[in-house]
Coordinates of C-alpha atoms and ligand atoms in Angstrom, one line a residue:
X168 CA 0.0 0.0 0.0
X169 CA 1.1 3.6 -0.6
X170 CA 1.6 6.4 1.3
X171 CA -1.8 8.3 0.1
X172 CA -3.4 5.0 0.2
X173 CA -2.8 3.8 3.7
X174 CA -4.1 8.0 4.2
X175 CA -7.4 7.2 2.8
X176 CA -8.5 5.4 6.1
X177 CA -8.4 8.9 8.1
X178 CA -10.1 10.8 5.1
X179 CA -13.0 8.4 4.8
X180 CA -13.7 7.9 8.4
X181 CA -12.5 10.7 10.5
X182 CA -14.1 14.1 11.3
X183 CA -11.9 16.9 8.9
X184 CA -11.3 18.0 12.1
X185 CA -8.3 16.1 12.2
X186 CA -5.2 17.9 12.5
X187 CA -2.1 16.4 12.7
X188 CA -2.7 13.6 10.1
X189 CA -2.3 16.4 7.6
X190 CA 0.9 17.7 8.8
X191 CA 2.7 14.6 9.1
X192 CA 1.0 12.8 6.8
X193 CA 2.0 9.2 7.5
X194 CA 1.1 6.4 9.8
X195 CA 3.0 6.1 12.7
X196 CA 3.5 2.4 14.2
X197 CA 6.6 2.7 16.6
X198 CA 8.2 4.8 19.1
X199 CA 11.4 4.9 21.4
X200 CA 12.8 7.9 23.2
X201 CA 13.2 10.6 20.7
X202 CA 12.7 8.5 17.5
X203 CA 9.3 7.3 16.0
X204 CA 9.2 4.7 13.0
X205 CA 6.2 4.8 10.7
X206 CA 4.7 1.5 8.7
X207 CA 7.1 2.2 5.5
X208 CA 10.1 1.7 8.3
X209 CA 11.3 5.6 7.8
X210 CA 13.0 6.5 10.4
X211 CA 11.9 10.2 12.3
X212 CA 13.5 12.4 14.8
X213 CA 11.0 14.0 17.4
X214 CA 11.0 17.6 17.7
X215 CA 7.7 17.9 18.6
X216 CA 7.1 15.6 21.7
X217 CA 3.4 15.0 21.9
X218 CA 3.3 18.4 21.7
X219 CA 4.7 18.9 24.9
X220 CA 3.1 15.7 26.5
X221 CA 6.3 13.5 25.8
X222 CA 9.0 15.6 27.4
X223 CA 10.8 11.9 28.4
X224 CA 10.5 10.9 25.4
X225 CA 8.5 8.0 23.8
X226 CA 8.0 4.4 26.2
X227 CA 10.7 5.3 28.5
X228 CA 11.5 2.1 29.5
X229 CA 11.3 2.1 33.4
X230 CA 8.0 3.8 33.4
X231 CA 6.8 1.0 30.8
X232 CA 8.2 -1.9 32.9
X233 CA 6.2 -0.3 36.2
X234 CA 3.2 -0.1 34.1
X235 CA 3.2 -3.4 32.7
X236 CA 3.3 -4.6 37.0
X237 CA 0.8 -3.2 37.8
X238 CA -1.6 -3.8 35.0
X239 CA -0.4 -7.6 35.4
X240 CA -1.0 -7.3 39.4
X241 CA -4.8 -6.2 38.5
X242 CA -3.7 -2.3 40.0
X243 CA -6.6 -0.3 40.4
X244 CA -7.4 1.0 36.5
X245 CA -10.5 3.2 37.1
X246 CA -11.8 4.3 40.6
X247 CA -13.1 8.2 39.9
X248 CA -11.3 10.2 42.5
X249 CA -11.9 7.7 45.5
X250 CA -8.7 6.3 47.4
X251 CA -6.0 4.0 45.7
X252 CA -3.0 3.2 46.5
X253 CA -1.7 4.5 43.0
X254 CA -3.6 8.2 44.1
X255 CA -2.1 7.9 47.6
X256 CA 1.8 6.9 46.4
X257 CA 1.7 10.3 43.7
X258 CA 0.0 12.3 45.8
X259 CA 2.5 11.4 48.3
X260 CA 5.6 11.4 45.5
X261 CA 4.5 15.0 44.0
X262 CA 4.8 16.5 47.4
X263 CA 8.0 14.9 48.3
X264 CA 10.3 15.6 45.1
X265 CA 8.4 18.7 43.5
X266 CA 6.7 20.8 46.3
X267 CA 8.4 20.7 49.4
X268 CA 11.6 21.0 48.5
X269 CA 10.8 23.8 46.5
X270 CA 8.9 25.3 50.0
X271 CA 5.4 25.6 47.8
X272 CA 2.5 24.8 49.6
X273 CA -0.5 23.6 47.4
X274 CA -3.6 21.6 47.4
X275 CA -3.5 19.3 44.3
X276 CA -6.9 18.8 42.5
X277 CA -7.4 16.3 39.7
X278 CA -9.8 18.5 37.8
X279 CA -10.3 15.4 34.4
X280 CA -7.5 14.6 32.2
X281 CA -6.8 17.3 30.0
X282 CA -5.3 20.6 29.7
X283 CA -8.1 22.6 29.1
X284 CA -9.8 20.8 31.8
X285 CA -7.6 22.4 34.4
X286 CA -7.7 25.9 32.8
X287 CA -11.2 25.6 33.2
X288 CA -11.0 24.4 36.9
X289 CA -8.6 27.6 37.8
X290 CA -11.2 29.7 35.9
X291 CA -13.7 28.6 37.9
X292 CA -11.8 28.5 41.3
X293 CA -10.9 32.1 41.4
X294 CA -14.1 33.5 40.2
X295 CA -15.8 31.4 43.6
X296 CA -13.0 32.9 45.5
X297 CA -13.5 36.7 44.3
X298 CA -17.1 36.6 43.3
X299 CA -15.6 38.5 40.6
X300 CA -16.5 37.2 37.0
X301 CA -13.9 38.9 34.4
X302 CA -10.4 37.2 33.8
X303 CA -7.8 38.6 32.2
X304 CA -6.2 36.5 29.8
X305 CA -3.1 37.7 26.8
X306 CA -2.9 38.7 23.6
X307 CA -1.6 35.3 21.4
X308 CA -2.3 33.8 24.5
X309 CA -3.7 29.5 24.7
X310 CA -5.4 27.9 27.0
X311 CA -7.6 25.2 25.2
X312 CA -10.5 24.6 23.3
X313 CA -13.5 24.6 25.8
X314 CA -15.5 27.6 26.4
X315 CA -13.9 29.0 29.3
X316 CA -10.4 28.3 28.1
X317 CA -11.2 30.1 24.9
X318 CA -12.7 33.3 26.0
X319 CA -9.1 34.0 27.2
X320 CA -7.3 32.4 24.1
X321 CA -6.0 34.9 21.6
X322 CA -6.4 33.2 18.2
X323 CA -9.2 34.5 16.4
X324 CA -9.5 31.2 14.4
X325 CA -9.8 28.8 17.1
X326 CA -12.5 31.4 19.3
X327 CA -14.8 31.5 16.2
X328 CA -14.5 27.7 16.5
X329 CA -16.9 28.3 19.8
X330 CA -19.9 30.2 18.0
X331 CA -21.4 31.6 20.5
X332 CA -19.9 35.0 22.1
X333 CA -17.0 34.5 24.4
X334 CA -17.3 36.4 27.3
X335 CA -16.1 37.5 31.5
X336 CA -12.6 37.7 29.8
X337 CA -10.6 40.8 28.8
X338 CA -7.7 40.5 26.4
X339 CA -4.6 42.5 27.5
X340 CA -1.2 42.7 25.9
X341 CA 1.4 40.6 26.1
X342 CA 4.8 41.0 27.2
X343 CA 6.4 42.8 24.3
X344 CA 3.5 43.1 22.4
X345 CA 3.3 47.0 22.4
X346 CA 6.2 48.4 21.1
X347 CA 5.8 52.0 22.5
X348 CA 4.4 51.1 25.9
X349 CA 5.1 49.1 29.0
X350 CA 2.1 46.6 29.1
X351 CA 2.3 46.6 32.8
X352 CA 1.5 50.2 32.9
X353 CA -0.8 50.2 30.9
X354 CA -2.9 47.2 32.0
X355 CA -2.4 49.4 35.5
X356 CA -4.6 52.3 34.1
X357 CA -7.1 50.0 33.0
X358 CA -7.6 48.5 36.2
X359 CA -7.3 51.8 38.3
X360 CA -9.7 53.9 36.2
X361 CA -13.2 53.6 36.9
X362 CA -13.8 55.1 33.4
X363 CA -11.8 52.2 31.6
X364 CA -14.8 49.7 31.0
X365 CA -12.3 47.2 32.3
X366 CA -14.4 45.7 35.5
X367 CA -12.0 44.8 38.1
X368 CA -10.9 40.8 37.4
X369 CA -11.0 37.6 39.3
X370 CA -7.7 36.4 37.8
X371 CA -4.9 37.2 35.5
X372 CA -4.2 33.4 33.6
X373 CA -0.6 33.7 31.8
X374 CA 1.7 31.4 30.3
X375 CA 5.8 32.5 31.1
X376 CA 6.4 31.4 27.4
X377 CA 3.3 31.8 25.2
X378 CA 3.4 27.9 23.0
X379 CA 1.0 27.8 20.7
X380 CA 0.8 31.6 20.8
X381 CA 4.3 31.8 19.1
X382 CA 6.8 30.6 21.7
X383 CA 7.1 34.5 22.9
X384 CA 8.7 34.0 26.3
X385 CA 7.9 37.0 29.6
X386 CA 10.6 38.1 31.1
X387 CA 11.4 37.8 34.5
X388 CA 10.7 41.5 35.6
X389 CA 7.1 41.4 33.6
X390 CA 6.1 38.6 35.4
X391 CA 6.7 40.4 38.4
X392 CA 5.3 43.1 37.4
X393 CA 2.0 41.1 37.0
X394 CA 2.1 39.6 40.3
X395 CA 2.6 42.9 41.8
X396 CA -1.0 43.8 40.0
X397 CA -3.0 41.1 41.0
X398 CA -2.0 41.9 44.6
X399 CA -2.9 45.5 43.8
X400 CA -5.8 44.5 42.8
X401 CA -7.4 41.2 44.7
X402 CA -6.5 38.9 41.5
X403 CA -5.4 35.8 41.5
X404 CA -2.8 34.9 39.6
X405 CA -2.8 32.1 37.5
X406 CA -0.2 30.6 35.6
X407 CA -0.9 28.1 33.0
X408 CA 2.3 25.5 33.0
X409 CA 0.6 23.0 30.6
X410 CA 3.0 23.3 27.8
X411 CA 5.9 25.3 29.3
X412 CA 5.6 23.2 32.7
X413 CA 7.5 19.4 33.5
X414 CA 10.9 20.7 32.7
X415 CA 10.5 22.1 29.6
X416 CA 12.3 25.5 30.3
X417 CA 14.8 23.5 32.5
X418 CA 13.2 23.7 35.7
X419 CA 10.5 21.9 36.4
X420 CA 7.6 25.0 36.8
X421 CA 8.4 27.7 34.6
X422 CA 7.9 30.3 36.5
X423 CA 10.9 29.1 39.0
X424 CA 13.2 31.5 37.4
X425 CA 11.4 34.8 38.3
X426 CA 10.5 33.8 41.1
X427 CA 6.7 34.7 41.1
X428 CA 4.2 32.5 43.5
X429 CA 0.9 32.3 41.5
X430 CA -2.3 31.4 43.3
X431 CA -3.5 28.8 41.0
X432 CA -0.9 26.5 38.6
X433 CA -1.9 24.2 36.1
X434 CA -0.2 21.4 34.8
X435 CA -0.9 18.9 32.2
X436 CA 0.8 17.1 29.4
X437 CA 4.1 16.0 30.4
X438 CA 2.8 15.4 34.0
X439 CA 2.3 11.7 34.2
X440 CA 5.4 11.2 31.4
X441 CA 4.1 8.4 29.4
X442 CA 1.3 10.4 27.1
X443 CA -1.1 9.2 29.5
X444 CA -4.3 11.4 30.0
X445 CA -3.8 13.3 33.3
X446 CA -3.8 16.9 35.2
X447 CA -3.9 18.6 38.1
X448 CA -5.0 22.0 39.2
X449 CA -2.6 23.2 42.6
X450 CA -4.0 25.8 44.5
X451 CA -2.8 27.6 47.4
X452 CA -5.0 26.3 50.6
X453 CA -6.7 29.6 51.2
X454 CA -8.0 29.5 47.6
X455 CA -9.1 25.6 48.0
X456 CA -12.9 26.5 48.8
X457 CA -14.7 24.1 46.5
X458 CA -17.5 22.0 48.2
X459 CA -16.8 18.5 47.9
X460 CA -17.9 17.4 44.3
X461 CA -18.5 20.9 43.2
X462 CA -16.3 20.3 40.1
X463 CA -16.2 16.7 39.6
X464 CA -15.9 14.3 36.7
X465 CA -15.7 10.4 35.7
X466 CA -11.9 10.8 35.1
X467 CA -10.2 12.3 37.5
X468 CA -7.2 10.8 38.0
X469 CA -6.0 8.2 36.0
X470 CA -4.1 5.7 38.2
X471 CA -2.1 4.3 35.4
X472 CA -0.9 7.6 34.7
X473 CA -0.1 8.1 38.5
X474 CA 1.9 4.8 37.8
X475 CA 4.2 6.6 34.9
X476 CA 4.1 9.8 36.9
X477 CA 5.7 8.8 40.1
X478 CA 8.5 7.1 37.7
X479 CA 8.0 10.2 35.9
X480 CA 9.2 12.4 39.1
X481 CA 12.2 10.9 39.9
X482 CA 13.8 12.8 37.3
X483 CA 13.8 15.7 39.4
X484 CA 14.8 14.0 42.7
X485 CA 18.6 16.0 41.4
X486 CA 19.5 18.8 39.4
X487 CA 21.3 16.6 36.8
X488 CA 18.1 16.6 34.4
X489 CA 17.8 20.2 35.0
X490 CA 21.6 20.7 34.0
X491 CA 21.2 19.0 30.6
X492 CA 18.2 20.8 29.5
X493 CA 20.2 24.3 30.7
X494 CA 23.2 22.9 28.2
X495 CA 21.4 21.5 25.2
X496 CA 19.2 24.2 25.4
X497 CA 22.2 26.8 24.7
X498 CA 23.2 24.1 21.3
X499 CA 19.5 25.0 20.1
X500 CA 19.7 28.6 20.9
X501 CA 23.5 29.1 19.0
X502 CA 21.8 27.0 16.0
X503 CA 19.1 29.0 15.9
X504 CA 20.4 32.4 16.4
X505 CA 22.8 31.2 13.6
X506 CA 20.2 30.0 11.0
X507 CA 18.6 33.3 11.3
X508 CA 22.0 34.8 10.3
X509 CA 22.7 32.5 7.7
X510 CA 19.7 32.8 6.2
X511 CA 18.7 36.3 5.6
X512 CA 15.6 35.5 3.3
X513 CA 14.2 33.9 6.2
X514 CA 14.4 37.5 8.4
X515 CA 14.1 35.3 11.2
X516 CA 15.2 35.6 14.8
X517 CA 15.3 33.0 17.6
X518 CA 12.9 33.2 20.4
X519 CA 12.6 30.8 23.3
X520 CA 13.8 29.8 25.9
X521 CA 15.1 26.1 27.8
X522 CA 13.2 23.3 25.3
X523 CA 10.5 25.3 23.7
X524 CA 12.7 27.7 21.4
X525 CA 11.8 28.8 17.9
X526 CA 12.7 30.5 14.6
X527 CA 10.6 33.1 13.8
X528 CA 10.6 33.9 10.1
X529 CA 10.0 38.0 9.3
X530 CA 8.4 36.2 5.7
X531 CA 5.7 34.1 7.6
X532 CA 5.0 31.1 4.8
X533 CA 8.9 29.8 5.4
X534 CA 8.1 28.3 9.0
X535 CA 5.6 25.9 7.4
X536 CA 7.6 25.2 4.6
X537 CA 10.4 24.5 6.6
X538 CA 8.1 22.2 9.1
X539 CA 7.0 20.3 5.7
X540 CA 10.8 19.8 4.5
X541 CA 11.7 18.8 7.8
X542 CA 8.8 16.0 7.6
X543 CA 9.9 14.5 4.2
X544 CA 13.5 14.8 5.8
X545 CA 12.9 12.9 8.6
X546 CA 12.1 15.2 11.7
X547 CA 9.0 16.2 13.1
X548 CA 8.5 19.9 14.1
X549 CA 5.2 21.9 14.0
X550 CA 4.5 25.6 13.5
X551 CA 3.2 28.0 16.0
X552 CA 2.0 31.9 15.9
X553 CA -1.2 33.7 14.5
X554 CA 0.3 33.6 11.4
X555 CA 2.0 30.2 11.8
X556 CA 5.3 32.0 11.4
X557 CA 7.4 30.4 14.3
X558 CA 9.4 26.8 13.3
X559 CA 8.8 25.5 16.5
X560 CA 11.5 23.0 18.6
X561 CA 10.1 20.9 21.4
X562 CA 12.6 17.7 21.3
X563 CA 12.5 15.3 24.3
X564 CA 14.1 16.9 27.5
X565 CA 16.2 13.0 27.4
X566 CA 17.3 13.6 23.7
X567 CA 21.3 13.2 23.9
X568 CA 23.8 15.5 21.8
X569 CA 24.0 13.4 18.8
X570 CA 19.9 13.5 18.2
X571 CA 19.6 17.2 19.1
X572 CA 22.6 17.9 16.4
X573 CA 21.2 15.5 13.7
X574 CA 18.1 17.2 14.3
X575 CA 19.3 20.6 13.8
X576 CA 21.1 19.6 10.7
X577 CA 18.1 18.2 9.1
X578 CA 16.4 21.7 10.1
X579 CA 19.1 23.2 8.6
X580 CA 19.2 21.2 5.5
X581 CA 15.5 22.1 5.0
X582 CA 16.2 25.5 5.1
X583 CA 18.2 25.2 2.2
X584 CA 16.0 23.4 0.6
X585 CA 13.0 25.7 0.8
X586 CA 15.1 28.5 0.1
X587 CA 17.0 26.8 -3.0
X588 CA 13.0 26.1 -4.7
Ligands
PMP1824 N1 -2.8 25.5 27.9 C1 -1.6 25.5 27.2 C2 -0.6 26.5 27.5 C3 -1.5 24.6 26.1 O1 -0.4 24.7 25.4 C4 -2.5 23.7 25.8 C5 -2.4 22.7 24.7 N2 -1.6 23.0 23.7 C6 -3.7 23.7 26.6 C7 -3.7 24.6 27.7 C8 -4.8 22.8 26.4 O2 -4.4 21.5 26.7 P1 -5.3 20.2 26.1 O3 -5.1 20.2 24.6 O4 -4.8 19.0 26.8 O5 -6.7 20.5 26.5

């Protein structure tokens, strides 16, 4: 069978919807670490991680092997959120190795698998706690594809997606996004001016390096700035670690570097390791005033992802992990800032930070040709932005040296190509 043909199964049966089959147009059968193999036996790096929900890579093997237990020992599979032992060991494992040494005290809450699931939980938590009902979300900003997680998503595409008017959510600007003003200042005025129009907001919900938004990354001193404003102002702040979260800037919450203590975090994707469906919503415990079932759900915590996650967690138990992202990260950032030089027709730059890095092509249509050459070269990478200009990296956090580089030299050599047509 041929490429198109073994294609036709996804086109006859499956919603146009679908996505991904289009980019990568293919069908995947095998996967280990940061390689995946499709049916023809081509061989493809992974830049693009699950999108985010692979940051160890594909069917790490000790996670697998702890898996395969306790399926074979008849674990718990399904149980809603009542006790098991698997709910009790990660509970107990997340506050050992992630928030106590890091002196964070949270309430976890398994708010249903997904990201937007826990967006929609923090939306919800902070407008019972205020009994306020605006949030303030970003410009470019992404936080899912349910209602509430779109009303403060930037891209005009996906929010007409909703049809119906999305609304308690005001739009502000990003870090960097006004050139001539400081966005702090200016979101300021808007919330000290009873003439504004700007009601005063539950929450502010941010990510420290926008993803799908074009992998624009806040500085330290504007994230500050914002947590200064929502204690001006009685917000809470939440920061949406979904994508940027589980190592992927090189600690394991984003936000570590600037040292900002949001009110509400949510976490996602990478958090049980494997792929496996899971998220968790931590809220500081003055914030934690749900009534029991308030915001519940059939899967809430997914024991065989608590399985993968407390494997998952050990990573962190040092700072060697941490270390290697911090050094591989500075390879992508020299190759990228170099490409951009190299390449002028691109008039790209390089934007990013840790794992989630970028090149950001001035002439928007090169990022997806790129992403296409890439694909028939053997790498995976998507595009991100409002105008899909950003060739977006997101290998593995595990990838070794050799990988990142062959990766980068495929990127490279699709650069040429796009540019040589
Ligand atoms: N928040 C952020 C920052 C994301 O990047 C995403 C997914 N790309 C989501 C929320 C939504 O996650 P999910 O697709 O699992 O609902």
């Amino acid at each position: 069978m041929t490429k198109d043909h073994k294609m036709e199964v996804f086109e006859n049966y499956e919603s146009s919807v679908r996505s991904y089959s289009r980019s990568f147009p293919t069908v995947f059968q095998k996967a280990k670490d940061y390689k995946i193999w499709d049916t023809e036996g081509s061989e493809y790096i992974d830049f693009f991680a699950g999108a985010g929900a692979l940051n160890y890579g594909h069917n790490n093997e000790q996670m697998k092997e702890k898996l395969i237990d306790y399926i074979s020992e008849d674990g718990i599979s399904h149980s809603l959120d009542m006790g098991s032992t698997a709910r009790a060991d990660f509970l107990n494992q997340f506050n050992d190795v992630i928030l106590k040494p890091r002196g964070m005290d949270y309430r976890v809450m398994f708010p249903g698998p997904t990201g937007t699931n826990t967006v929609e939980s923090a939306l919800k938590v902070a407008r019972k706690v205020t009994g306020r009902d605006q949030i303030i979300g970003f410009t470019n900003g992404f936080h899912g594809m349910t209602i509430g997680s779109l009303a403060v998503t930037g891209n005009a595409m996906k929010r007409k997606g909703a049809g119906i008017p999305l609304s308690h959510a005001v739009s502000m600007p990003y870090d960097q996004y006004l050139e001539a003003a400081d966005s702090i200042n200016y979101i300021d005025q808007f919330l000290q001016d009873s003439g504004s129009g700007v009601d005063l907001p539950a929450a502010v919900i941010l990510e420290t390096v926008q993803g799908e938004g074009g992998i624009n990354p806040a500085s330290a001193k504007w994230l500050k700035g914002i947590e200064k404003l929502c204690r001006k102002y009685g917000m809470l702040l939440i920061v949406d670690d979904v994508q940027a979260g589980c190592g992927r800037t090189g600690t394991f919450f984003s936000f570590e570097q600037a040292g900002i203590e949001p009110d509400v975090i949510c976490l996602s994707k990478s958090i049980s390791g494997y792929g496996l469906p899971m998220a968790l919503t931590l809220i500081k415990p003055q914030y934690d005033q749900w009534t029991p079932g308030e915001h519940n759900g059939t899967f809430r915590g997914n024991n065989m992802a608590f399985i993968t996650a407390m494997e998952a967690l050990n990573f962190w138990k040092d700072d060697a992990l941490s270390q290697d992202i911090q050094e591989k990260a500075d390879i992508i950032e020299s190759h990228l800032t170099r490409f951009a030089k190299s390449y002028p027709a691109l008039e790209a730059q390089q934007r990013g930070r840790g794992f989630m890095q970028g090149l950001a092509c001035g002439v928007p249509e090169y990022a997806s040709k790129i992403c296409e050459a890439a694909f028939e070269n053997g790498l995976i990478m998507e595009t991100s932005g409002p105008k899909d200009e950003v060739a977006k990296l997101l290998p593995p956090l595990i990838i070794d040296e050799e990988g990142l580089l062959e990766g980068l030299k495929i990127m490279e050599t699709s650069i040429q190509q796009v540019l040589n047509k």
